[in-house]
CSV table of C-alpha atoms in Angstrom, one decimal:
chain,number,residue,atom,x,y,z
A,1492,UNK,CA,-68.1,29.2,-53.4
A,1493,UNK,CA,-66.9,30.9,-56.6
A,1494,UNK,CA,-68.3,34.2,-57.6
A,1495,UNK,CA,-67.9,35.9,-60.9
A,1496,UNK,CA,-66.5,39.4,-61.1
A,1497,UNK,CA,-69.2,41.3,-63.0
A,1498,UNK,CA,-68.5,44.9,-64.2
A,1499,UNK,CA,-71.7,46.6,-65.2
A,1500,UNK,CA,-72.5,49.9,-66.8
A,1501,UNK,CA,-73.0,52.8,-64.4
A,1502,UNK,CA,-76.5,52.7,-62.8
A,1503,UNK,CA,-77.9,56.2,-61.9
A,1504,UNK,CA,-79.8,54.4,-59.1
A,1505,UNK,CA,-76.5,53.8,-57.2
A,1506,UNK,CA,-76.5,57.2,-55.4
A,1507,UNK,CA,-80.0,56.7,-54.1
A,1508,UNK,CA,-79.2,53.2,-53.0
A,1509,UNK,CA,-76.2,54.6,-51.1
A,1510,UNK,CA,-78.5,57.3,-49.6
A,1511,UNK,CA,-81.1,54.8,-48.4
A,1512,UNK,CA,-78.5,52.5,-46.8
A,1513,UNK,CA,-76.8,55.5,-45.3
A,1514,UNK,CA,-80.0,56.7,-43.7
A,1515,UNK,CA,-80.7,53.3,-42.1
A,1516,UNK,CA,-77.1,53.1,-40.8
A,1517,UNK,CA,-77.1,56.7,-39.6
A,1518,UNK,CA,-80.3,56.2,-37.7
A,1519,UNK,CA,-78.8,53.3,-35.7
A,1520,UNK,CA,-75.5,55.1,-35.1
A,1521,UNK,CA,-76.7,58.5,-34.2
A,1522,UNK,CA,-73.9,60.9,-33.2
A,1523,UNK,CA,-71.3,58.0,-33.4
A,1524,UNK,CA,-71.3,58.6,-37.2
A,1525,UNK,CA,-69.8,61.9,-38.0
A,1526,UNK,CA,-70.8,61.3,-41.6
A,1527,UNK,CA,-71.1,58.5,-44.1
A,1528,UNK,CA,-69.3,58.7,-47.4
A,1529,UNK,CA,-70.1,56.9,-50.7
A,1530,UNK,CA,-66.8,55.6,-51.9
A,1531,UNK,CA,-65.6,53.1,-54.5
A,1532,UNK,CA,-66.5,52.9,-58.2
A,1533,UNK,CA,-70.3,53.2,-57.7
A,1534,UNK,CA,-69.6,56.7,-56.3
A,1535,UNK,CA,-68.2,58.0,-59.5
A,1536,UNK,CA,-70.9,59.1,-62.0
A,1537,UNK,CA,-70.6,57.4,-65.3
A,1538,UNK,CA,-68.1,54.8,-64.1
A,1539,UNK,CA,-68.8,51.1,-64.7
A,1540,UNK,CA,-68.4,49.0,-61.6
A,1541,UNK,CA,-69.2,45.9,-59.7
A,1542,UNK,CA,-72.8,46.6,-58.6
A,1543,UNK,CA,-71.8,46.8,-54.9
A,1544,UNK,CA,-72.1,50.0,-53.0
A,1545,UNK,CA,-69.2,50.9,-50.7
A,1546,UNK,CA,-69.8,53.0,-47.6
A,1547,UNK,CA,-67.3,54.5,-45.2
A,1548,UNK,CA,-68.8,55.4,-41.9
A,1549,UNK,CA,-66.6,58.1,-40.4
A,1550,UNK,CA,-66.2,58.1,-36.6
A,1551,UNK,CA,-64.3,60.4,-34.3
A,1552,UNK,CA,-61.7,57.9,-33.2
A,1553,UNK,CA,-61.1,54.2,-32.7
A,1554,UNK,CA,-62.1,54.6,-29.1
A,1555,UNK,CA,-65.8,54.7,-30.1
A,1556,UNK,CA,-65.5,51.5,-32.2
A,1557,UNK,CA,-66.9,49.2,-29.6
A,1558,UNK,CA,-70.1,51.3,-29.5
A,1559,UNK,CA,-70.2,51.3,-33.3
A,1560,UNK,CA,-69.8,47.5,-33.4
A,1561,UNK,CA,-72.7,47.2,-31.0
A,1562,UNK,CA,-75.0,49.6,-32.8
A,1563,UNK,CA,-74.2,48.0,-36.2
A,1564,UNK,CA,-74.8,44.6,-34.7
A,1565,UNK,CA,-78.4,45.6,-34.0
A,1566,UNK,CA,-78.8,46.1,-37.8
A,1567,UNK,CA,-77.4,42.7,-38.6
A,1568,UNK,CA,-73.8,43.6,-39.4
A,1569,UNK,CA,-70.9,41.6,-38.0
A,1570,UNK,CA,-67.5,43.1,-37.3
A,1571,UNK,CA,-64.8,41.4,-39.3
A,1572,UNK,CA,-61.8,43.4,-38.2
A,1573,UNK,CA,-59.4,45.4,-40.4
A,1574,UNK,CA,-58.5,42.6,-42.7
A,1575,UNK,CA,-54.9,43.7,-42.7
A,1576,UNK,CA,-55.8,47.3,-43.6
A,1577,UNK,CA,-55.2,49.5,-40.6
A,1578,UNK,CA,-57.7,52.3,-40.2
A,1579,UNK,CA,-60.5,50.5,-42.0
A,1580,UNK,CA,-62.8,48.2,-40.0
A,1581,UNK,CA,-64.9,45.9,-42.2
A,1582,UNK,CA,-68.5,44.7,-41.5
A,1583,UNK,CA,-70.3,41.8,-43.1
A,1584,UNK,CA,-74.1,41.6,-43.7
A,1585,UNK,CA,-76.0,38.7,-42.2
A,1586,UNK,CA,-78.3,38.7,-45.2
A,1587,UNK,CA,-80.1,40.7,-47.9
A,1588,UNK,CA,-82.4,42.4,-45.3
A,1589,UNK,CA,-79.4,44.1,-43.6
A,1590,UNK,CA,-79.5,46.8,-42.5
A,1591,UNK,CA,-82.4,45.3,-40.5
A,1592,UNK,CA,-84.3,48.6,-39.9
A,1593,UNK,CA,-87.6,46.9,-39.4
A,1594,UNK,CA,-88.8,47.4,-42.9
A,1595,UNK,CA,-88.0,43.8,-44.0
A,1596,UNK,CA,-86.8,45.2,-47.3
A,1597,UNK,CA,-84.0,43.6,-49.3
A,1598,UNK,CA,-81.1,46.1,-49.7
A,1599,UNK,CA,-78.7,46.4,-52.6
A,1600,UNK,CA,-75.4,44.6,-52.2
A,1601,UNK,CA,-72.9,46.7,-50.3
A,1602,UNK,CA,-69.7,46.8,-48.3
A,1603,UNK,CA,-69.7,48.7,-45.0
A,1604,UNK,CA,-66.4,50.1,-43.5
A,1605,UNK,CA,-65.8,52.2,-40.4
A,1606,UNK,CA,-62.9,54.6,-40.5
A,1607,UNK,CA,-61.6,57.2,-38.0
A,1608,UNK,CA,-61.9,60.8,-39.3
A,1609,UNK,CA,-58.2,61.3,-39.3
A,1610,UNK,CA,-57.4,57.9,-40.8
A,1611,UNK,CA,-55.2,57.4,-43.8
A,1612,UNK,CA,-57.4,54.8,-45.4
A,1613,UNK,CA,-60.4,57.2,-45.4
A,1614,UNK,CA,-58.2,59.9,-46.9
A,1615,UNK,CA,-57.1,57.4,-49.6
A,1616,UNK,CA,-60.7,56.4,-50.4
A,1617,UNK,CA,-61.8,60.1,-50.7
A,1618,UNK,CA,-58.8,61.2,-52.7
A,1619,UNK,CA,-59.2,58.4,-55.2
A,1620,UNK,CA,-63.0,59.0,-55.5
A,1621,UNK,CA,-62.6,62.7,-55.9
A,1622,UNK,CA,-59.8,62.4,-58.4
A,1623,UNK,CA,-61.9,60.1,-60.6
A,1624,UNK,CA,-64.9,62.4,-60.3
A,1625,UNK,CA,-62.9,65.4,-61.5
A,1626,UNK,CA,-60.8,63.6,-64.2
A,1627,UNK,CA,-63.0,61.7,-66.6
A,1628,UNK,CA,-60.1,60.5,-68.7
A,1629,UNK,CA,-58.6,58.8,-65.7
A,1630,UNK,CA,-62.0,57.3,-64.9
A,1631,UNK,CA,-62.2,55.9,-68.4
A,1632,UNK,CA,-58.8,54.3,-68.1
A,1633,UNK,CA,-59.7,52.8,-64.8
A,1634,UNK,CA,-62.9,51.4,-66.2
A,1635,UNK,CA,-61.0,49.8,-69.1
A,1636,UNK,CA,-58.5,48.3,-66.7
A,1637,UNK,CA,-61.3,46.9,-64.5
A,1638,UNK,CA,-63.1,45.4,-67.5
A,1639,UNK,CA,-59.9,43.8,-68.7
A,1640,UNK,CA,-59.1,42.4,-65.3
A,1641,UNK,CA,-62.6,41.0,-64.8
A,1642,UNK,CA,-62.3,39.3,-68.2
A,1643,UNK,CA,-58.8,37.9,-67.4
A,1644,UNK,CA,-59.7,36.9,-63.8
A,1645,UNK,CA,-63.4,36.3,-63.7
A,1646,UNK,CA,-63.4,34.2,-60.6
A,1647,UNK,CA,-60.2,35.5,-58.8
A,1648,UNK,CA,-61.0,38.6,-56.7
A,1649,UNK,CA,-57.5,38.7,-55.3
A,1650,UNK,CA,-55.9,38.9,-58.8
A,1651,UNK,CA,-58.5,41.5,-59.9
A,1652,UNK,CA,-57.8,43.7,-56.9
A,1653,UNK,CA,-54.0,43.3,-57.2
A,1654,UNK,CA,-54.3,44.2,-60.9
A,1655,UNK,CA,-55.8,47.6,-60.0
A,1656,UNK,CA,-53.2,48.4,-57.3
A,1657,UNK,CA,-50.6,50.1,-59.5
A,1658,UNK,CA,-53.3,52.3,-61.1
A,1659,UNK,CA,-54.7,53.4,-57.8
A,1660,UNK,CA,-51.3,54.1,-56.3
A,1661,UNK,CA,-50.3,56.2,-59.3
A,1662,UNK,CA,-53.5,58.3,-58.8
A,1663,UNK,CA,-52.7,58.6,-55.1
A,1664,UNK,CA,-49.1,59.7,-55.6
A,1665,UNK,CA,-50.0,63.3,-55.9
A,1666,UNK,CA,-47.5,66.0,-56.6
A,1667,UNK,CA,-48.8,69.6,-56.6
A,1668,UNK,CA,-52.4,68.4,-56.8
A,1669,UNK,CA,-52.0,66.2,-59.9
A,1670,UNK,CA,-51.2,62.5,-60.2
A,1671,UNK,CA,-47.8,61.5,-61.5
A,1672,UNK,CA,-47.1,59.0,-64.2
């Protein structure tokens, strides 16, 4: 199945969509979830993005992951492993009504990840998000790059993601609190 990469204007409903999904996930996980972070482009006010909410569930350590997998399974999420990215466990939804919280409602498209609180991938997600939130000129450059990549690779998510990598790495290469290059 081919899907088109669609970058849309920022939607002010994204934070509430994150909050609603987060509440359902937090209710199932209880104290296993230290917190749930809104990450990715939809977490940056004003930034155009693929209309998919990214959530990082923060856990104490990988030792609680089996309990988290079980709890998320009750909501209809399936554990997919780390996908080659250590410190970030991915979960797939079984359908539009996941998280299956008993409401039967269809939820916005989202990606759910589980990260240990001391994990490097969580730090990367938060640093990148926070940098874009506090540097509108960098967010504008990132948006232009994403729109260009989506136009050049409309059905190739791997090329789209790879095309963003150098920009992301430049932002994360901090020196004295500011990105280099």
